[in-house]
Amino acid sequence: MRIRENVSLKNYTSYRTGGTARFFAEPSTTEELVECLAWAEKNSIEHFIMGGGCNLLISDQILDHTVIVLSNLNRHILRKHKKIYAGAGVLLDSMIVYTIRSYMTGAENMSGIPGTLGGALAMNAGAFGTEIGMLTDEIELLSADGSVFTVKGADAGFSYRKTLAVEGNIVLGGTFLFEEGDRAESERIRKEILRKRALKQPLEYPSCGSVFKRPEGHYAGELIERCGLKGKRIGGAMVSVKHANFIVNAGGATGSDIKNLIEEVKLIVLKETGVQLEEEVKYLGF
């Protein structure tokens, strides 16, 4: 497995920002992943695992990590009756298209969610009333000691934007259970979901999707908008004028621009509404 040096991470995140990884690898198989982890341990270099980079903000600095990107890991889909196995590197939206074309239903509401299956399972991604945990039969994981094991979906500890079973482990893939569906109806639902996303979300700008989790009893976007923060900028980072829970790279934003704007939004919303916002986006290097 080839370990590269001094790789820019800008093209590996949906924000199109980020510094340089001192060491970098893109394994395509579980065996290659194990090799990467062993190399990092042998050389006493901290490793960081990332998927499609869709829920991640990376600092602008040189990172003394071995950054391991899993967007190519086990990138295949296998079907057996009502079940589908999809590897961690498969795009969530690609699996949804596959199920629709296979006359299977259940995932259409998540159409358009960016990122990989591995990332979706790690954070229990969801939209419009459907979460990936609802469809998960089993998660295939790699433990810290290098052993492969599976956890039943019912035992995985799925909750809002969190999956307990994944913590401390690496997602290799998952098995999902679907019902037989009407392809034309599933395509209609998917088309409508994609239309709603395009209407309400600033898809024309690089972003991480929703920056903040939904506070109990509130919606983050509504609180931010109520505070008059739509369009607020720091450098190239901007609170979207279309959806206030999106902080976008409006052109030339650095990781620091985005991080500083996130912190300022949190501070103003707490002062004006008394609600403490909590990030969905994860950080590396800050």
Short mmCIF file of C-alpha atoms in Angstrom, two decimals:
data_model
loop_
_atom_site.label_atom_id
_atom_site.label_comp_id
_atom_site.label_asym_id
_atom_site.label_seq_id
_atom_site.Cartn_x
_atom_site.Cartn_y
_atom_site.Cartn_z
CA MET A 1 0.00 0.00 0.00
CA ARG A 2 1.51 3.32 -1.10
CA ILE A 3 1.81 6.06 1.53
CA ARG A 4 2.10 9.49 -0.10
CA GLU A 5 3.67 12.56 1.47
CA ASN A 6 2.60 16.22 1.66
CA VAL A 7 -0.82 15.89 0.04
CA SER A 8 -3.21 18.86 -0.08
CA LEU A 9 -6.57 17.97 1.41
CA LYS A 10 -8.60 20.69 -0.34
CA ASN A 11 -9.93 18.34 -2.99
CA TYR A 12 -10.91 15.72 -0.41
CA THR A 13 -13.50 17.81 1.47
CA SER A 14 -16.82 19.25 0.35
CA TYR A 15 -15.73 22.64 1.75
CA ARG A 16 -12.77 22.69 -0.67
CA THR A 17 -10.55 23.93 2.15
CA GLY A 18 -7.84 22.34 4.24
CA GLY A 19 -4.13 22.13 4.78
CA THR A 20 -1.58 19.49 3.89
CA ALA A 21 -1.39 15.95 5.22
CA ARG A 22 2.18 14.96 6.09
CA PHE A 23 1.27 11.40 5.13
CA PHE A 24 -1.73 10.23 3.11
CA ALA A 25 -3.26 6.96 1.91
CA GLU A 26 -6.37 5.81 0.00
CA PRO A 27 -6.87 2.09 0.64
CA SER A 28 -9.34 0.25 -1.57
CA THR A 29 -9.54 -3.02 0.39
CA THR A 30 -9.71 -3.99 4.04
CA GLU A 31 -6.26 -5.54 3.74
CA GLU A 32 -4.78 -2.27 2.45
CA LEU A 33 -6.48 -0.38 5.28
CA VAL A 34 -4.91 -2.72 7.84
CA GLU A 35 -1.52 -2.13 6.18
CA CYS A 36 -1.94 1.65 6.47
CA LEU A 37 -2.85 1.44 10.13
CA ALA A 38 0.09 -0.86 10.84
CA TRP A 39 2.46 1.55 9.03
CA ALA A 40 1.21 4.51 11.08
CA GLU A 41 1.57 2.57 14.32
CA LYS A 42 5.05 1.32 13.42
CA ASN A 43 6.19 4.87 12.69
CA SER A 44 4.42 6.31 15.77
CA ILE A 45 2.33 8.68 13.66
CA GLU A 46 -1.21 9.50 14.70
CA HIS A 47 -3.75 8.52 12.04
CA PHE A 48 -7.01 10.16 11.08
CA ILE A 49 -9.79 8.37 9.22
CA MET A 50 -12.05 10.30 6.83
CA GLY A 51 -14.64 9.28 4.27
CA GLY A 52 -15.94 11.58 1.57
CA GLY A 53 -15.05 14.69 3.58
CA CYS A 54 -18.65 15.94 3.55
CA ASN A 55 -19.02 16.62 7.26
CA LEU A 56 -15.50 17.79 7.99
CA LEU A 57 -13.64 21.08 8.35
CA ILE A 58 -9.85 20.87 8.20
CA SER A 59 -7.45 23.56 9.39
CA ASP A 60 -5.12 25.32 6.97
CA GLN A 61 -1.96 23.99 8.62
CA ILE A 62 0.38 21.09 7.87
CA LEU A 63 -1.09 18.10 9.70
CA ASP A 64 1.40 15.70 11.26
CA HIS A 65 -0.99 12.80 10.74
CA THR A 66 -1.38 9.87 8.45
CA VAL A 67 -4.69 10.85 6.85
CA ILE A 68 -6.46 7.75 5.56
CA VAL A 69 -9.30 8.45 3.11
CA LEU A 70 -11.88 5.68 2.78
CA SER A 71 -13.78 6.96 -0.26
CA ASN A 72 -12.51 3.99 -2.31
CA LEU A 73 -12.78 1.35 0.43
CA ASN A 74 -14.70 -1.81 -0.55
CA ARG A 75 -16.50 0.18 -3.22
CA HIS A 76 -18.96 -2.46 -4.39
CA ILE A 77 -22.62 -3.38 -3.92
CA LEU A 78 -23.92 -6.94 -3.62
CA ARG A 79 -27.58 -7.96 -3.53
CA LYS A 80 -29.16 -10.99 -1.94
CA HIS A 81 -32.98 -11.07 -1.98
CA LYS A 82 -34.19 -8.06 0.04
CA LYS A 83 -30.74 -7.28 1.43
CA ILE A 84 -27.92 -5.22 -0.02
CA TYR A 85 -24.31 -5.14 1.13
CA ALA A 86 -22.51 -1.89 0.33
CA GLY A 87 -18.89 -1.12 1.14
CA ALA A 88 -17.84 1.92 3.14
CA GLY A 89 -16.62 3.81 0.06
CA VAL A 90 -19.89 3.51 -1.87
CA LEU A 91 -21.66 6.85 -2.13
CA LEU A 92 -24.91 6.84 -0.18
CA ASP A 93 -26.74 8.35 -3.14
CA SER A 94 -25.35 5.67 -5.46
CA MET A 95 -26.80 2.97 -3.22
CA ILE A 96 -30.16 4.73 -3.27
CA VAL A 97 -30.15 4.82 -7.09
CA TYR A 98 -29.20 1.12 -7.11
CA THR A 99 -32.14 0.20 -4.85
CA ILE A 100 -34.62 2.15 -6.96
CA ARG A 101 -33.41 0.48 -10.16
CA SER A 102 -33.67 -2.88 -8.37
CA TYR A 103 -37.33 -2.24 -7.47
CA MET A 104 -36.51 -1.82 -3.76
CA THR A 105 -37.87 0.94 -1.56
CA GLY A 106 -37.07 2.61 1.74
CA ALA A 107 -34.14 4.93 1.09
CA GLU A 108 -35.65 7.48 -1.31
CA ASN A 109 -36.04 10.23 1.34
CA MET A 110 -32.26 10.34 1.76
CA SER A 111 -31.69 11.14 -1.92
CA GLY A 112 -29.07 13.80 -2.44
CA ILE A 113 -27.31 13.38 0.91
CA PRO A 114 -23.60 13.67 0.02
CA GLY A 115 -20.86 11.38 1.24
CA THR A 116 -20.14 7.70 1.62
CA LEU A 117 -21.93 4.82 3.33
CA GLY A 118 -19.15 4.70 5.91
CA GLY A 119 -19.75 8.29 6.91
CA ALA A 120 -23.52 7.87 6.78
CA LEU A 121 -23.34 4.92 9.17
CA ALA A 122 -20.91 6.68 11.50
CA MET A 123 -23.28 9.64 11.99
CA ASN A 124 -26.64 7.96 11.31
CA ALA A 125 -27.26 10.31 8.40
CA GLY A 126 -30.84 11.05 7.49
CA ALA A 127 -33.37 13.41 5.97
CA PHE A 128 -37.13 13.85 5.57
CA GLY A 129 -37.95 11.32 8.29
CA THR A 130 -35.60 8.53 7.19
CA GLU A 131 -32.27 7.69 8.84
CA ILE A 132 -29.75 5.11 7.63
CA GLY A 133 -30.10 3.28 10.94
CA MET A 134 -33.71 2.43 10.11
CA LEU A 135 -32.53 0.36 7.14
CA THR A 136 -29.40 -1.20 8.64
CA ASP A 137 -29.36 -4.95 9.22
CA GLU A 138 -25.65 -5.20 10.09
CA ILE A 139 -22.54 -2.99 10.22
CA GLU A 140 -19.17 -4.50 9.34
CA LEU A 141 -16.40 -2.95 11.44
CA LEU A 142 -12.65 -3.06 11.95
CA SER A 143 -11.61 -2.84 15.59
CA ALA A 144 -8.56 -1.07 17.00
CA ASP A 145 -6.78 -4.44 17.32
CA GLY A 146 -7.29 -5.18 13.60
CA SER A 147 -10.10 -7.72 13.87
CA VAL A 148 -13.18 -7.64 11.62
CA PHE A 149 -16.58 -8.09 13.26
CA THR A 150 -20.24 -7.29 12.66
CA VAL A 151 -22.87 -5.61 14.80
CA LYS A 152 -26.60 -6.03 14.24
CA GLY A 153 -28.37 -2.82 13.39
CA ALA A 154 -30.65 -3.23 16.39
CA ASP A 155 -27.58 -3.31 18.66
CA ALA A 156 -25.61 -0.52 16.97
CA GLY A 157 -26.87 2.30 19.18
CA PHE A 158 -28.26 4.54 16.47
CA SER A 159 -29.45 7.94 17.67
CA TYR A 160 -29.65 11.45 16.26
CA ARG A 161 -26.43 11.95 14.23
CA LYS A 162 -24.61 9.31 16.27
CA THR A 163 -23.88 5.58 16.18
CA LEU A 164 -22.35 4.14 19.35
CA ALA A 165 -21.04 0.94 17.75
CA VAL A 166 -18.83 2.88 15.35
CA GLU A 167 -17.00 4.83 18.05
CA GLY A 168 -13.43 3.56 18.28
CA ASN A 169 -13.92 1.35 15.22
CA ILE A 170 -13.76 1.83 11.44
CA VAL A 171 -16.74 1.11 9.17
CA LEU A 172 -15.92 -1.39 6.40
CA GLY A 173 -19.45 -1.70 5.02
CA GLY A 174 -23.02 -2.47 5.90
CA THR A 175 -25.94 -4.72 5.06
CA PHE A 176 -29.30 -3.03 4.53
CA LEU A 177 -32.83 -4.39 4.36
CA PHE A 178 -35.40 -3.07 1.90
CA GLU A 179 -38.95 -3.84 0.85
CA GLU A 180 -40.08 -4.54 -2.68
CA GLY A 181 -41.03 -1.28 -4.34
CA ASP A 182 -42.64 0.38 -7.33
CA ARG A 183 -39.78 1.83 -9.38
CA ALA A 184 -41.86 4.60 -10.94
CA GLU A 185 -43.16 5.72 -7.53
CA SER A 186 -39.66 5.57 -5.99
CA GLU A 187 -38.28 7.67 -8.86
CA ARG A 188 -41.08 10.19 -8.35
CA ILE A 189 -40.25 10.48 -4.63
CA ARG A 190 -36.55 10.84 -5.38
CA LYS A 191 -37.17 13.54 -7.95
CA GLU A 192 -39.32 15.48 -5.49
CA ILE A 193 -36.71 15.20 -2.71
CA LEU A 194 -33.98 16.45 -5.03
CA ARG A 195 -36.23 19.33 -6.11
CA LYS A 196 -36.76 20.34 -2.48
CA ARG A 197 -33.03 20.21 -1.79
CA ALA A 198 -32.23 22.39 -4.79
CA LEU A 199 -34.94 24.87 -3.75
CA LYS A 200 -33.95 25.18 -0.09
CA GLN A 201 -30.22 24.47 0.03
CA PRO A 202 -27.28 26.45 -1.40
CA LEU A 203 -26.00 23.63 -3.58
CA GLU A 204 -24.16 26.11 -5.80
CA TYR A 205 -21.53 26.68 -3.08
CA PRO A 206 -19.09 24.28 -1.37
CA SER A 207 -20.36 23.45 2.12
CA CYS A 208 -20.58 20.65 4.66
CA GLY A 209 -24.38 20.60 4.61
CA SER A 210 -26.05 21.50 7.89
CA VAL A 211 -23.46 22.93 10.26
CA PHE A 212 -25.44 22.55 13.48
CA LYS A 213 -27.51 19.77 15.00
CA ARG A 214 -31.21 20.41 15.61
CA PRO A 215 -31.58 21.87 19.13
CA GLU A 216 -34.39 20.36 21.19
CA GLY A 217 -37.58 22.27 20.47
CA HIS A 218 -35.99 24.42 17.77
CA TYR A 219 -34.48 24.44 14.30
CA ALA A 220 -30.93 25.79 14.03
CA GLY A 221 -31.59 27.58 10.76
CA GLU A 222 -34.60 29.42 12.16
CA LEU A 223 -32.64 30.58 15.22
CA ILE A 224 -29.76 31.83 13.07
CA GLU A 225 -32.13 33.63 10.71
CA ARG A 226 -34.00 35.18 13.65
CA CYS A 227 -30.70 36.70 14.76
CA GLY A 228 -30.34 38.40 11.38
CA LEU A 229 -27.24 36.42 10.43
CA LYS A 230 -28.12 35.38 6.87
CA GLY A 231 -25.42 36.70 4.58
CA LYS A 232 -22.96 37.39 7.41
CA ARG A 233 -19.37 36.90 6.25
CA ILE A 234 -15.89 36.40 7.58
CA GLY A 235 -13.40 36.37 4.72
CA GLY A 236 -14.70 33.96 2.10
CA ALA A 237 -17.07 32.19 4.52
CA MET A 238 -20.74 33.18 4.51
CA VAL A 239 -23.96 32.22 6.25
CA SER A 240 -26.15 31.15 3.36
CA VAL A 241 -28.95 33.52 2.39
CA LYS A 242 -30.95 30.52 1.24
CA HIS A 243 -30.64 28.31 4.34
CA ALA A 244 -29.10 29.79 7.49
CA ASN A 245 -27.86 26.43 8.82
CA PHE A 246 -25.43 26.29 5.89
CA ILE A 247 -22.14 28.14 6.17
CA VAL A 248 -20.68 28.14 2.68
CA ASN A 249 -17.38 28.78 0.97
CA ALA A 250 -18.49 31.77 -1.06
CA GLY A 251 -15.09 32.07 -2.71
CA GLY A 252 -11.57 31.66 -1.40
CA ALA A 253 -12.57 30.80 2.16
CA THR A 254 -9.95 29.32 4.45
CA GLY A 255 -10.67 26.77 7.14
CA SER A 256 -10.08 29.51 9.69
CA ASP A 257 -12.65 31.79 8.02
CA ILE A 258 -15.28 29.07 8.30
CA LYS A 259 -14.35 28.07 11.85
CA ASN A 260 -14.40 31.69 13.04
CA LEU A 261 -17.81 32.27 11.46
CA ILE A 262 -19.19 29.12 13.09
CA GLU A 263 -17.96 30.32 16.48
CA GLU A 264 -19.41 33.81 15.98
CA VAL A 265 -22.80 32.39 14.95
CA LYS A 266 -22.86 30.20 18.06
CA LEU A 267 -21.99 33.16 20.28
CA ILE A 268 -24.64 35.46 18.81
CA VAL A 269 -27.39 32.81 18.86
CA LEU A 270 -26.64 31.99 22.52
CA LYS A 271 -26.69 35.67 23.47
CA GLU A 272 -29.87 36.47 21.55
CA THR A 273 -31.92 33.31 22.14
CA GLY A 274 -30.32 31.46 25.04
CA VAL A 275 -29.86 28.35 22.87
CA GLN A 276 -26.45 26.70 22.68
CA LEU A 277 -25.88 25.37 19.17
CA GLU A 278 -23.86 22.18 18.75
CA GLU A 279 -21.97 21.39 15.56
CA GLU A 280 -22.67 18.47 13.28
CA VAL A 281 -19.47 19.26 11.38
CA LYS A 282 -16.31 17.61 12.71
CA TYR A 283 -12.94 19.34 13.00
CA LEU A 284 -9.39 18.27 12.19
CA GLY A 285 -6.29 20.26 13.07
CA PHE A 286 -7.92 23.07 15.04
#
